[in-house]
Coordinates of C-alpha atoms in Angstrom, one line a residue:
X53 CA 89.3 107.8 137.0
X54 CA 88.5 104.4 135.7
X55 CA 91.1 101.8 136.5
X56 CA 93.5 101.2 133.6
X57 CA 93.6 97.7 132.1
X58 CA 96.3 94.8 133.2
X59 CA 98.7 93.7 130.8
X60 CA 98.5 90.2 129.4
X61 CA 101.7 89.2 130.9
X62 CA 99.7 89.0 134.5
X63 CA 97.5 85.9 134.2
X64 CA 96.1 86.3 137.8
X65 CA 94.4 89.5 136.7
X66 CA 93.7 92.9 138.6
X67 CA 93.1 91.7 142.3
X68 CA 91.5 94.9 143.3
X69 CA 88.9 95.9 145.6
X70 CA 86.1 94.1 143.7
X71 CA 87.7 90.8 144.2
X72 CA 88.7 90.9 147.7
X73 CA 84.9 92.0 148.5
X74 CA 83.8 88.9 146.5
X75 CA 85.8 87.0 148.5
X76 CA 84.5 88.3 151.7
X77 CA 80.8 88.1 150.6
X78 CA 78.9 84.9 150.9
X79 CA 77.8 83.2 147.7
X80 CA 74.2 83.8 148.3
X81 CA 75.2 87.7 148.7
X82 CA 77.7 88.1 145.6
X83 CA 74.8 88.9 143.2
X84 CA 73.4 91.6 145.4
X85 CA 76.6 93.4 145.8
X86 CA 77.5 93.2 142.2
X87 CA 74.0 94.8 141.6
X88 CA 74.7 97.5 144.1
X89 CA 77.9 98.4 142.2
X90 CA 76.1 98.7 139.0
X91 CA 73.9 101.3 139.9
X92 CA 77.1 103.6 140.8
X93 CA 78.9 106.0 138.4
X94 CA 82.2 104.6 136.7
X95 CA 84.5 107.1 138.6
X96 CA 86.8 104.9 140.9
X97 CA 88.8 101.7 140.6
X98 CA 86.4 100.4 143.4
X99 CA 83.3 100.9 141.1
X100 CA 84.6 97.9 138.9
X101 CA 85.7 100.3 136.0
X102 CA 88.3 99.5 133.5
X103 CA 89.7 101.8 131.0
X104 CA 91.3 100.3 127.9
X105 CA 93.1 102.2 125.0
X106 CA 91.9 101.8 121.4
X107 CA 93.7 99.3 119.4
X108 CA 95.6 97.9 122.1
X109 CA 95.2 94.4 123.9
X110 CA 93.7 94.6 127.7
X111 CA 92.6 91.9 130.2
X112 CA 89.4 91.8 132.2
X113 CA 89.9 90.0 135.6
X114 CA 87.9 87.3 137.1
X115 CA 88.7 84.9 139.5
X116 CA 87.1 82.3 141.8
X117 CA 88.3 81.8 145.7
X118 CA 89.1 78.2 145.8
X119 CA 91.7 76.4 147.4
X120 CA 91.4 73.1 145.4
X121 CA 92.4 72.5 141.9
X122 CA 89.7 72.7 139.5
X123 CA 88.8 70.1 136.6
X124 CA 88.3 72.1 133.6
X125 CA 86.1 69.5 132.3
X126 CA 83.7 70.0 135.0
X127 CA 83.3 73.8 134.9
X128 CA 81.7 76.2 132.4
X129 CA 82.8 80.0 132.0
X130 CA 80.7 82.4 130.1
X131 CA 81.7 86.0 129.3
X132 CA 79.0 88.2 128.0
X133 CA 77.9 91.9 127.8
X134 CA 74.9 93.1 129.8
X135 CA 73.0 93.7 126.8
X136 CA 73.0 89.9 125.8
X137 CA 75.9 89.4 123.3
X138 CA 78.0 86.4 124.1
X139 CA 81.6 87.7 124.4
X140 CA 83.5 84.0 125.3
X141 CA 82.2 80.6 126.2
X142 CA 83.9 77.7 127.8
X143 CA 82.0 74.6 128.6
X144 CA 83.4 71.1 130.0
X145 CA 87.2 71.5 129.2
X146 CA 86.6 73.3 125.7
X147 CA 85.8 76.6 124.2
X148 CA 82.2 77.0 122.5
X149 CA 82.3 79.9 120.1
X150 CA 79.3 78.8 118.0
X151 CA 77.2 81.5 119.7
X152 CA 79.8 84.0 120.1
X153 CA 78.9 87.6 119.0
X154 CA 80.6 88.4 115.5
X155 CA 82.2 91.6 116.7
X156 CA 84.4 89.4 119.2
X157 CA 85.4 86.8 116.5
X158 CA 89.1 85.9 116.8
X159 CA 89.8 88.7 119.8
X160 CA 89.2 86.6 122.7
X161 CA 90.9 84.0 124.9
X162 CA 91.1 82.3 128.3
X163 CA 94.3 81.4 130.0
X164 CA 93.9 77.6 129.9
X165 CA 96.8 77.2 132.2
X166 CA 95.0 79.5 135.0
X167 CA 91.5 77.7 134.9
X168 CA 92.4 75.3 137.3
X169 CA 93.4 77.9 139.8
X170 CA 90.2 79.6 139.4
X171 CA 91.4 82.4 137.4
X172 CA 88.8 82.9 134.5
X173 CA 90.2 86.3 133.1
X174 CA 89.6 87.3 129.6
X175 CA 92.1 88.5 127.1
X176 CA 90.5 90.9 124.6
X177 CA 92.8 92.1 121.4
X178 CA 92.4 95.1 119.4
X179 CA 89.9 96.9 121.4
X180 CA 87.6 99.2 119.6
X181 CA 85.0 102.0 120.3
X182 CA 82.0 99.1 120.3
X183 CA 83.5 97.3 122.9
X184 CA 82.5 99.9 125.6
X185 CA 79.9 98.5 128.2
X186 CA 79.2 96.1 130.9
X187 CA 81.0 92.8 131.0
X188 CA 79.8 89.8 133.3
X189 CA 81.6 86.7 134.1
X190 CA 79.4 83.7 135.0
X191 CA 80.5 80.3 136.4
X192 CA 79.2 77.2 137.2
X193 CA 80.0 73.4 137.8
X194 CA 78.9 70.4 135.9
X195 CA 76.6 69.0 138.9
X196 CA 75.0 72.9 138.9
X197 CA 71.7 73.4 137.1
X198 CA 72.4 77.0 136.7
X199 CA 75.4 79.5 136.5
X200 CA 76.0 82.4 139.0
X201 CA 77.7 85.7 138.4
X202 CA 81.1 85.6 139.5
X203 CA 82.3 89.2 138.2
X204 CA 81.0 92.3 136.8
X205 CA 82.9 95.3 135.4
X206 CA 82.3 98.6 133.2
X207 CA 84.6 98.6 130.2
X208 CA 85.4 102.3 129.2
X209 CA 87.4 102.7 125.9
X210 CA 89.8 105.9 125.0
X211 CA 92.2 106.6 122.3
X212 CA 94.9 109.1 122.0
X213 CA 94.8 112.2 120.0
X214 CA 97.5 113.4 117.3
X215 CA 99.8 116.2 118.6
X216 CA 97.8 119.2 117.3
X217 CA 99.1 121.5 114.5
X218 CA 98.4 125.3 114.6
X219 CA 98.4 127.6 111.3
X220 CA 97.0 130.8 110.5
X221 CA 95.3 132.2 107.7
X222 CA 96.9 133.9 104.7
X223 CA 95.1 137.6 105.1
X224 CA 97.4 140.5 105.3
X225 CA 98.9 141.3 108.9
X226 CA 98.4 145.0 110.0
X227 CA 97.8 146.7 113.2
X228 CA 94.4 146.1 114.9
X229 CA 93.4 143.5 112.0
X230 CA 92.0 140.2 112.7
X231 CA 93.9 136.8 112.3
X232 CA 92.6 133.4 112.3
X233 CA 94.4 130.5 113.9
X234 CA 93.3 126.9 113.1
X235 CA 94.1 124.0 115.2
X236 CA 93.5 120.4 114.2
X237 CA 94.1 116.8 115.9
X238 CA 93.1 113.7 114.7
X239 CA 92.4 110.0 115.7
X240 CA 91.0 110.3 119.5
X241 CA 88.2 109.1 121.8
X242 CA 86.0 110.3 123.4
X243 CA 85.3 113.9 122.5
X244 CA 88.1 116.1 123.7
X245 CA 88.5 119.6 125.1
X246 CA 90.4 122.1 123.2
X247 CA 92.3 125.0 125.3
X248 CA 93.9 128.1 123.5
X249 CA 96.9 130.1 125.0
X250 CA 97.6 133.6 123.7
X251 CA 101.0 134.9 124.6
X252 CA 101.4 131.9 127.3
X253 CA 97.9 133.2 129.0
X254 CA 94.7 131.1 128.5
X255 CA 92.4 132.6 126.3
X256 CA 88.8 132.8 128.1
X257 CA 86.8 134.5 125.6
X258 CA 84.8 131.3 123.9
X259 CA 83.2 133.7 121.4
X260 CA 86.3 134.0 119.4
X261 CA 86.7 130.1 119.4
X262 CA 84.6 128.1 117.0
X263 CA 85.3 124.4 117.4
X264 CA 84.0 121.5 115.3
X265 CA 84.1 117.4 115.7
X266 CA 83.9 114.8 113.2
X267 CA 84.1 110.9 113.1
X268 CA 85.6 108.3 111.0
X269 CA 84.4 104.9 110.1
X270 CA 86.1 103.6 113.3
X271 CA 84.3 106.1 115.5
X272 CA 87.4 108.1 116.3
X273 CA 87.2 111.9 116.5
X274 CA 88.8 114.6 114.5
X275 CA 89.0 118.1 116.2
X276 CA 89.0 121.5 114.3
X277 CA 88.9 124.6 116.2
X278 CA 89.5 128.2 115.1
X279 CA 90.6 131.1 117.0
X280 CA 90.4 134.6 116.0
X281 CA 92.5 137.1 117.3
X282 CA 92.8 140.9 117.1
X283 CA 96.6 141.7 116.6
X284 CA 97.6 144.9 118.3
X285 CA 101.2 143.7 118.5
X286 CA 103.6 140.6 118.3
X287 CA 101.3 137.3 119.0
X288 CA 102.3 133.8 119.9
X289 CA 99.6 131.1 119.9
X290 CA 99.4 127.4 121.2
X291 CA 96.6 124.7 121.1
X292 CA 96.1 122.1 123.6
X293 CA 93.6 119.0 123.3
X294 CA 92.6 117.3 126.6
X295 CA 91.6 113.7 126.8
X296 CA 89.7 113.6 130.3
X297 CA 89.7 109.7 130.5
X298 CA 93.4 109.2 129.9
X299 CA 94.2 112.5 131.6
X300 CA 96.3 113.7 128.8
X301 CA 97.1 116.9 127.5
X302 CA 98.6 117.5 124.2
X303 CA 100.2 121.0 123.3
X304 CA 101.0 122.2 119.6
X305 CA 104.2 123.8 118.9
X306 CA 104.1 127.7 119.5
X307 CA 103.1 129.6 116.5
X308 CA 104.4 133.4 116.4
X309 CA 103.0 136.2 114.7
X310 CA 104.9 139.6 114.4
X311 CA 102.9 142.5 113.4
X312 CA 105.5 143.8 110.8
X313 CA 105.9 140.4 109.4
X314 CA 105.0 140.3 105.8
X315 CA 102.0 138.2 104.4
X316 CA 103.8 134.9 103.8
X317 CA 100.8 133.4 102.2
X318 CA 100.6 136.4 99.5
X319 CA 104.3 135.8 99.1
X320 CA 104.0 132.1 98.7
X321 CA 101.3 132.9 95.9
X322 CA 103.6 135.4 94.1
X323 CA 106.3 132.9 94.3
X324 CA 104.3 130.2 92.8
X325 CA 102.8 132.4 90.0
X326 CA 106.0 133.8 89.2
X327 CA 107.5 130.1 88.7
X328 CA 104.6 129.4 86.6
X329 CA 105.3 132.3 84.3
X330 CA 108.9 131.6 83.9
X331 CA 108.1 128.2 82.8
X332 CA 105.5 129.3 80.3
X333 CA 107.9 131.7 78.9
X334 CA 110.6 129.2 78.7
X335 CA 108.2 126.6 76.8
X336 CA 107.0 129.2 74.4
X337 CA 110.8 130.3 73.6
X338 CA 111.9 126.9 73.0
X339 CA 108.8 126.2 70.8
X340 CA 109.5 129.2 68.8
X341 CA 113.2 128.7 68.5
X342 CA 112.4 125.1 67.1
X343 CA 110.2 126.3 64.6
X344 CA 112.8 129.2 63.6
X345 CA 115.5 126.6 63.3
X346 CA 113.4 124.2 61.0
X347 CA 112.2 127.0 58.9
X348 CA 115.7 128.2 58.0
X349 CA 116.9 124.6 57.5
X350 CA 114.1 124.2 55.1
X351 CA 115.1 127.5 53.1
X352 CA 118.6 126.5 53.0
X353 CA 117.7 123.2 51.3
X354 CA 115.2 124.7 49.2
X355 CA 117.9 127.3 47.9
X356 CA 120.4 124.7 47.5
X357 CA 118.1 122.5 45.2
X358 CA 117.0 125.8 42.9
X359 CA 120.4 127.5 42.4
X360 CA 122.8 124.6 42.8
X361 CA 126.1 124.3 44.9
X362 CA 128.1 126.3 42.6
X363 CA 125.8 129.4 42.7
X364 CA 126.5 131.6 45.5
X365 CA 124.3 131.7 48.4
X366 CA 121.8 134.1 49.8
X367 CA 123.7 134.4 52.6
X368 CA 126.8 135.7 50.7
X369 CA 124.8 138.5 48.8
X370 CA 122.3 139.7 51.2
X371 CA 123.5 141.9 54.1
X372 CA 120.3 141.0 56.3
X373 CA 121.6 137.5 56.7
X374 CA 124.3 138.7 59.2
X375 CA 121.4 139.1 61.7
X376 CA 121.4 134.9 62.0
X377 CA 124.8 134.1 63.1
X378 CA 123.4 131.2 65.1
X379 CA 123.2 129.1 62.0
X380 CA 126.7 129.5 61.4
X381 CA 128.3 129.1 65.0
X382 CA 125.8 126.7 66.8
X383 CA 127.5 123.5 68.3
X384 CA 126.6 120.3 67.2
X385 CA 124.0 118.3 68.9
X386 CA 125.3 115.8 71.7
X387 CA 122.8 112.6 72.1
X388 CA 122.7 111.3 75.5
X389 CA 123.5 107.6 76.4
X390 CA 120.8 104.8 75.9
X391 CA 121.0 101.7 77.7
X392 CA 117.8 100.0 76.3
X393 CA 116.1 99.8 79.8
X394 CA 113.6 102.7 78.6
X395 CA 111.2 102.7 75.7
X396 CA 113.0 103.6 72.4
X397 CA 110.3 106.1 71.0
X398 CA 111.2 109.0 73.4
X399 CA 114.7 108.4 72.8
X400 CA 114.3 108.2 68.8
X401 CA 112.5 111.9 69.0
X402 CA 115.6 113.3 70.5
X403 CA 117.7 111.5 67.7
X404 CA 115.2 113.4 65.3
X405 CA 115.8 116.6 66.8
X406 CA 119.5 116.3 66.8
X407 CA 119.3 115.1 62.9
X408 CA 117.4 118.1 62.2
X409 CA 119.8 120.4 64.2
X410 CA 122.8 119.2 62.4
X411 CA 121.5 117.9 59.1
X412 CA 122.2 114.3 59.5
X413 CA 121.0 111.7 56.9
X414 CA 119.2 108.4 58.0
X415 CA 122.7 106.6 58.0
X416 CA 124.5 109.5 60.1
X417 CA 121.6 109.2 62.7
X418 CA 121.9 105.4 63.1
X419 CA 125.7 105.9 63.2
X420 CA 125.2 108.6 66.0
X421 CA 122.7 106.1 67.9
X422 CA 125.2 103.2 68.0
X423 CA 127.9 105.1 69.4
X424 CA 125.2 106.5 72.1
X425 CA 124.6 102.7 73.1
X426 CA 125.5 101.5 76.6
X427 CA 125.0 98.6 79.0
X428 CA 122.4 96.1 77.9
X429 CA 122.0 97.9 74.5
X430 CA 125.4 97.7 73.5
X431 CA 125.3 93.8 74.2
X432 CA 122.6 93.3 72.0
X433 CA 124.3 95.2 69.3
X434 CA 127.2 92.5 69.4
X435 CA 124.8 90.0 67.3
X436 CA 123.7 92.9 64.7
X437 CA 125.1 92.4 61.5
X438 CA 127.8 95.1 60.5
X439 CA 125.7 96.2 57.4
X440 CA 122.9 96.9 60.0
X441 CA 124.6 99.0 62.4
X442 CA 124.1 102.0 60.0
X443 CA 120.5 101.1 59.6
X444 CA 118.1 103.5 61.6
X445 CA 115.2 101.0 60.9
X446 CA 117.3 98.1 62.1
X447 CA 117.6 99.7 65.5
X448 CA 114.1 100.4 65.7
X449 CA 113.2 96.9 65.2
X450 CA 115.9 95.7 67.8
X451 CA 115.0 98.1 70.6
X452 CA 111.4 98.9 70.1
X453 CA 108.5 97.9 71.9
X454 CA 109.1 94.0 71.2
X455 CA 110.6 92.0 74.1
X456 CA 114.0 89.9 73.8
X457 CA 112.0 86.9 73.3
X458 CA 110.0 88.2 70.6
X459 CA 113.2 89.4 68.8
X460 CA 114.6 85.9 69.1
X461 CA 111.5 84.2 68.0
X462 CA 111.8 86.4 64.8
X463 CA 115.5 85.9 64.2
X464 CA 114.8 82.1 64.6
X465 CA 112.3 82.0 61.8
X466 CA 114.5 84.2 59.6
X467 CA 117.9 83.0 60.2
X468 CA 119.8 82.0 57.1
X469 CA 123.0 80.5 56.7
X470 CA 125.4 83.3 55.4
X471 CA 128.0 83.0 52.7
X472 CA 131.3 81.8 54.0
X473 CA 129.9 80.8 57.8
X474 CA 130.6 77.5 59.2
X475 CA 127.8 75.0 59.7
X476 CA 128.6 74.7 63.5
X477 CA 128.6 78.5 64.0
X478 CA 125.1 78.5 62.3
X479 CA 123.8 75.7 64.2
X480 CA 125.1 77.7 67.4
X481 CA 123.2 81.0 66.6
X482 CA 119.9 78.4 65.9
X483 CA 120.3 77.1 69.6
X484 CA 120.6 80.5 71.0
X485 CA 117.7 82.0 69.4
X486 CA 115.5 78.8 70.5
X487 CA 116.6 79.1 74.0
X488 CA 116.0 82.8 74.2
X489 CA 112.9 82.7 72.3
X490 CA 110.8 80.0 74.1
X491 CA 112.4 80.0 77.7
X492 CA 109.6 78.2 79.2
X493 CA 109.6 75.1 76.5
X494 CA 111.0 72.0 77.3
X495 CA 114.2 70.8 76.2
X496 CA 112.8 68.3 73.7
X497 CA 110.3 70.9 72.2
X498 CA 113.4 73.6 72.0
X499 CA 115.4 70.7 70.1
X500 CA 112.6 70.2 67.6
X501 CA 112.1 74.0 66.9
X502 CA 115.9 74.3 66.4
X503 CA 116.1 71.4 63.9
X504 CA 113.1 72.8 62.1
X505 CA 114.9 76.2 62.0
X506 CA 118.3 74.5 61.0
X507 CA 116.9 72.9 58.0
X508 CA 115.1 75.8 57.1
X509 CA 118.0 78.2 56.9
X510 CA 120.8 75.5 55.7
X511 CA 122.3 76.7 52.7
X512 CA 123.3 75.6 49.8
X513 CA 119.7 74.2 48.8
X514 CA 121.7 70.8 47.8
X515 CA 122.9 70.3 51.2
X516 CA 119.6 71.3 52.7
X517 CA 117.7 68.7 50.5
X518 CA 120.5 66.0 51.3
X519 CA 120.3 66.6 55.4
X520 CA 116.4 66.6 55.2
X521 CA 116.4 63.4 53.2
X522 CA 118.2 61.6 56.1
X523 CA 115.5 62.7 58.6
X524 CA 117.8 63.4 61.5
X525 CA 116.2 62.8 65.0
X526 CA 117.8 66.5 66.5
X527 CA 120.0 69.2 65.5
X528 CA 123.2 67.8 66.9
X529 CA 122.5 64.8 64.3
X530 CA 121.6 67.1 61.6
X531 CA 124.8 69.1 62.2
X532 CA 126.9 65.9 62.1
X533 CA 125.5 65.0 58.9
X534 CA 125.8 68.5 57.2
X535 CA 129.6 68.4 58.1
X536 CA 130.1 65.1 56.7
X537 CA 128.5 65.8 53.5
X538 CA 130.3 69.1 53.4
X539 CA 133.7 67.3 53.9
X540 CA 132.8 64.6 51.2
X541 CA 131.9 67.4 48.9
X542 CA 134.8 69.2 49.5
X543 CA 137.0 66.3 49.2
X544 CA 135.6 65.0 45.8
X545 CA 135.8 68.7 44.3
X546 CA 139.1 69.6 42.4
X547 CA 138.7 73.1 43.5
X548 CA 137.8 72.4 47.1
X549 CA 134.2 73.5 46.9
X550 CA 131.3 70.8 46.8
X551 CA 130.5 69.3 43.4
X552 CA 126.9 70.3 42.8
X553 CA 125.6 67.8 40.0
X554 CA 126.0 64.5 41.7
X555 CA 123.8 65.6 44.8
X556 CA 121.2 67.6 43.1
X557 CA 120.6 64.9 40.3
X558 CA 120.0 62.1 43.0
X559 CA 117.3 64.1 44.9
X560 CA 113.9 64.3 42.8
X561 CA 111.4 64.6 45.5
X562 CA 112.5 65.3 49.5
X563 CA 110.8 66.6 52.4
X564 CA 112.1 70.4 51.6
X565 CA 109.7 70.4 48.6
X566 CA 106.8 70.0 50.6
X567 CA 104.8 73.3 51.5
X568 CA 106.2 75.1 54.9
X569 CA 104.4 73.5 57.9
X570 CA 103.6 70.1 56.3
X571 CA 105.4 67.3 58.1
X572 CA 106.7 64.3 55.7
X573 CA 107.3 60.8 57.4
X574 CA 109.9 58.8 56.5
X575 CA 109.0 55.8 54.0
X576 CA 109.0 52.6 56.1
X577 CA 111.0 49.4 54.3
X578 CA 108.5 47.0 52.7
X579 CA 108.8 43.5 51.7
X580 CA 108.8 44.7 47.9
X581 CA 112.4 46.3 46.9
X582 CA 112.1 49.6 45.6
X583 CA 113.8 50.5 42.3
X584 CA 116.8 52.5 43.0
X585 CA 117.3 55.9 41.1
X586 CA 119.9 56.0 38.9
X587 CA 122.9 58.3 39.6
X588 CA 124.6 60.0 36.5
X589 CA 127.5 61.1 39.0
X590 CA 129.4 59.7 41.9
X591 CA 128.8 61.4 45.0
X592 CA 132.5 61.1 46.4
X593 CA 134.7 61.8 43.2
X594 CA 132.1 63.6 40.9
X595 CA 132.8 60.9 38.1
X596 CA 129.7 59.5 36.1
X597 CA 129.2 55.8 35.3
X598 CA 129.2 54.6 39.2
X599 CA 128.1 54.8 42.6
X600 CA 129.8 56.2 45.6
X601 CA 129.8 52.6 47.3
X602 CA 131.7 51.3 44.2
X603 CA 133.9 54.3 43.7
X604 CA 137.8 53.3 43.6
X605 CA 138.6 56.3 45.4
X606 CA 139.6 56.2 49.0
X607 CA 136.5 57.2 51.5
X608 CA 137.2 60.3 53.8
X609 CA 134.4 58.9 56.3
X610 CA 134.0 55.4 58.2
X611 CA 132.7 52.8 56.3
X612 CA 128.7 52.7 57.0
X613 CA 125.8 50.5 55.9
X614 CA 123.6 51.9 53.2
X615 CA 119.9 51.4 53.4
X616 CA 117.1 51.5 50.8
X617 CA 116.8 54.7 49.4
X618 CA 120.2 56.0 50.4
X619 CA 122.9 55.3 47.8
X620 CA 125.0 58.2 48.7
X621 CA 127.3 56.3 51.0
X622 CA 126.4 58.6 53.8
X623 CA 125.0 57.4 57.4
X624 CA 121.5 57.3 57.5

């Protein structure tokens, strides 16, 4: 057997018979001795034969007998295969891998700390089948014109086979019948030997064994061996896969067969066939039951529409109806819980079936759906208006295939201030929808979107036009102006409500009159004074004949400086 490779933890390499023989040989006789060893078969460690396991890391030893410390910049080392490809090269203190063969890229190394002591061992990682062959280690000094062969070895690779698995054919078992046992093992190298044992005795009849081999893309073998046995009684069978290079035998678990044992293969087939038949019958029965229920429901609706509620039903006069008690005694359908984490469409199909079963209207179906919500779906229900909680289409829009961001963008576009809702609450909703609808936008961009949505949805119209006329810079400023204007309107109205005429009469053309999407810039003050628009009523007290700045009534707001085009007494 070949010598197994040394681990990389031993940087000095395998100091076997080869190294000691090289030490004893004179420098002129070293090459001759190595050539003689090449002619021998790789059967002993003394022959320079190493064995490596596929996929692992190994070390090929090479050393120079020297007592003085070597200067790495004065030496050259070259590892190559006997057929020519360069494995690894080291020239004057540096690795030179420009001519390295592609199959060894990134897999070789020299131990730099050991080079000065004459240890030129090669580390080879992730050993593969193609690495098998002869390796040469050549060495030279800077003053020498040619290199000399310092070490030679034959590397053979091997791979461990998986544990064999034995299974038998599904043919019926009876006395004197033939049964086929199949043994499989994979992932090994080189070609294995397969041994069968029947009733713990080696099977010698090779005619009853058929073994085939196959190789994968890495060059590893898979073996399949079929043993045919004549059953004359109880039988136990095992399979052993032998790897000669490793000296390793791997045996399968024992497979037992009783002469009276029923055929497991046929029983398994009957079990599968019976299961499929039961499933088909259940599905067919469910479909028929569903169609029957739908037909009976349609008949009841048709009779009710034709004969009215006061006319006795057919069930009261026809004795055959007693054969359908399921319509009178069935239990109401119960919807499963819905969290909103799964698509709504399959769940709505269940709602439709339950509505058909119990005769729900669309409003009743929406109510049952609302009661079945939990988790994230229940959280989304919080901001759904009460009038939409009984609308099935509203649930479909909310929990359909659209994402939460898409829903928030739609709400931001369509949101309008409701009657009785404060301006602050309306602005808070706008901010939430902008943040959820455009999570990746910058703060400034979301603030601009919030401002446009606030001005678009602010009611009443006279308040919206007034705030837009002031051209607020952001949502916070627009909110303050809207609240100030509402306070002024409420303070000047005898009923506590905003006086409509003063504000509407003062706004003849504002930004809100422009088409949607058209941006209107504020007019810049010029040297020519503009003619002020005449106000028929005071914005503060609602009385005609004077402006708000000349109103004798006390102002509810701090005194601010008016600007051209703003005679309402409100801060621009």
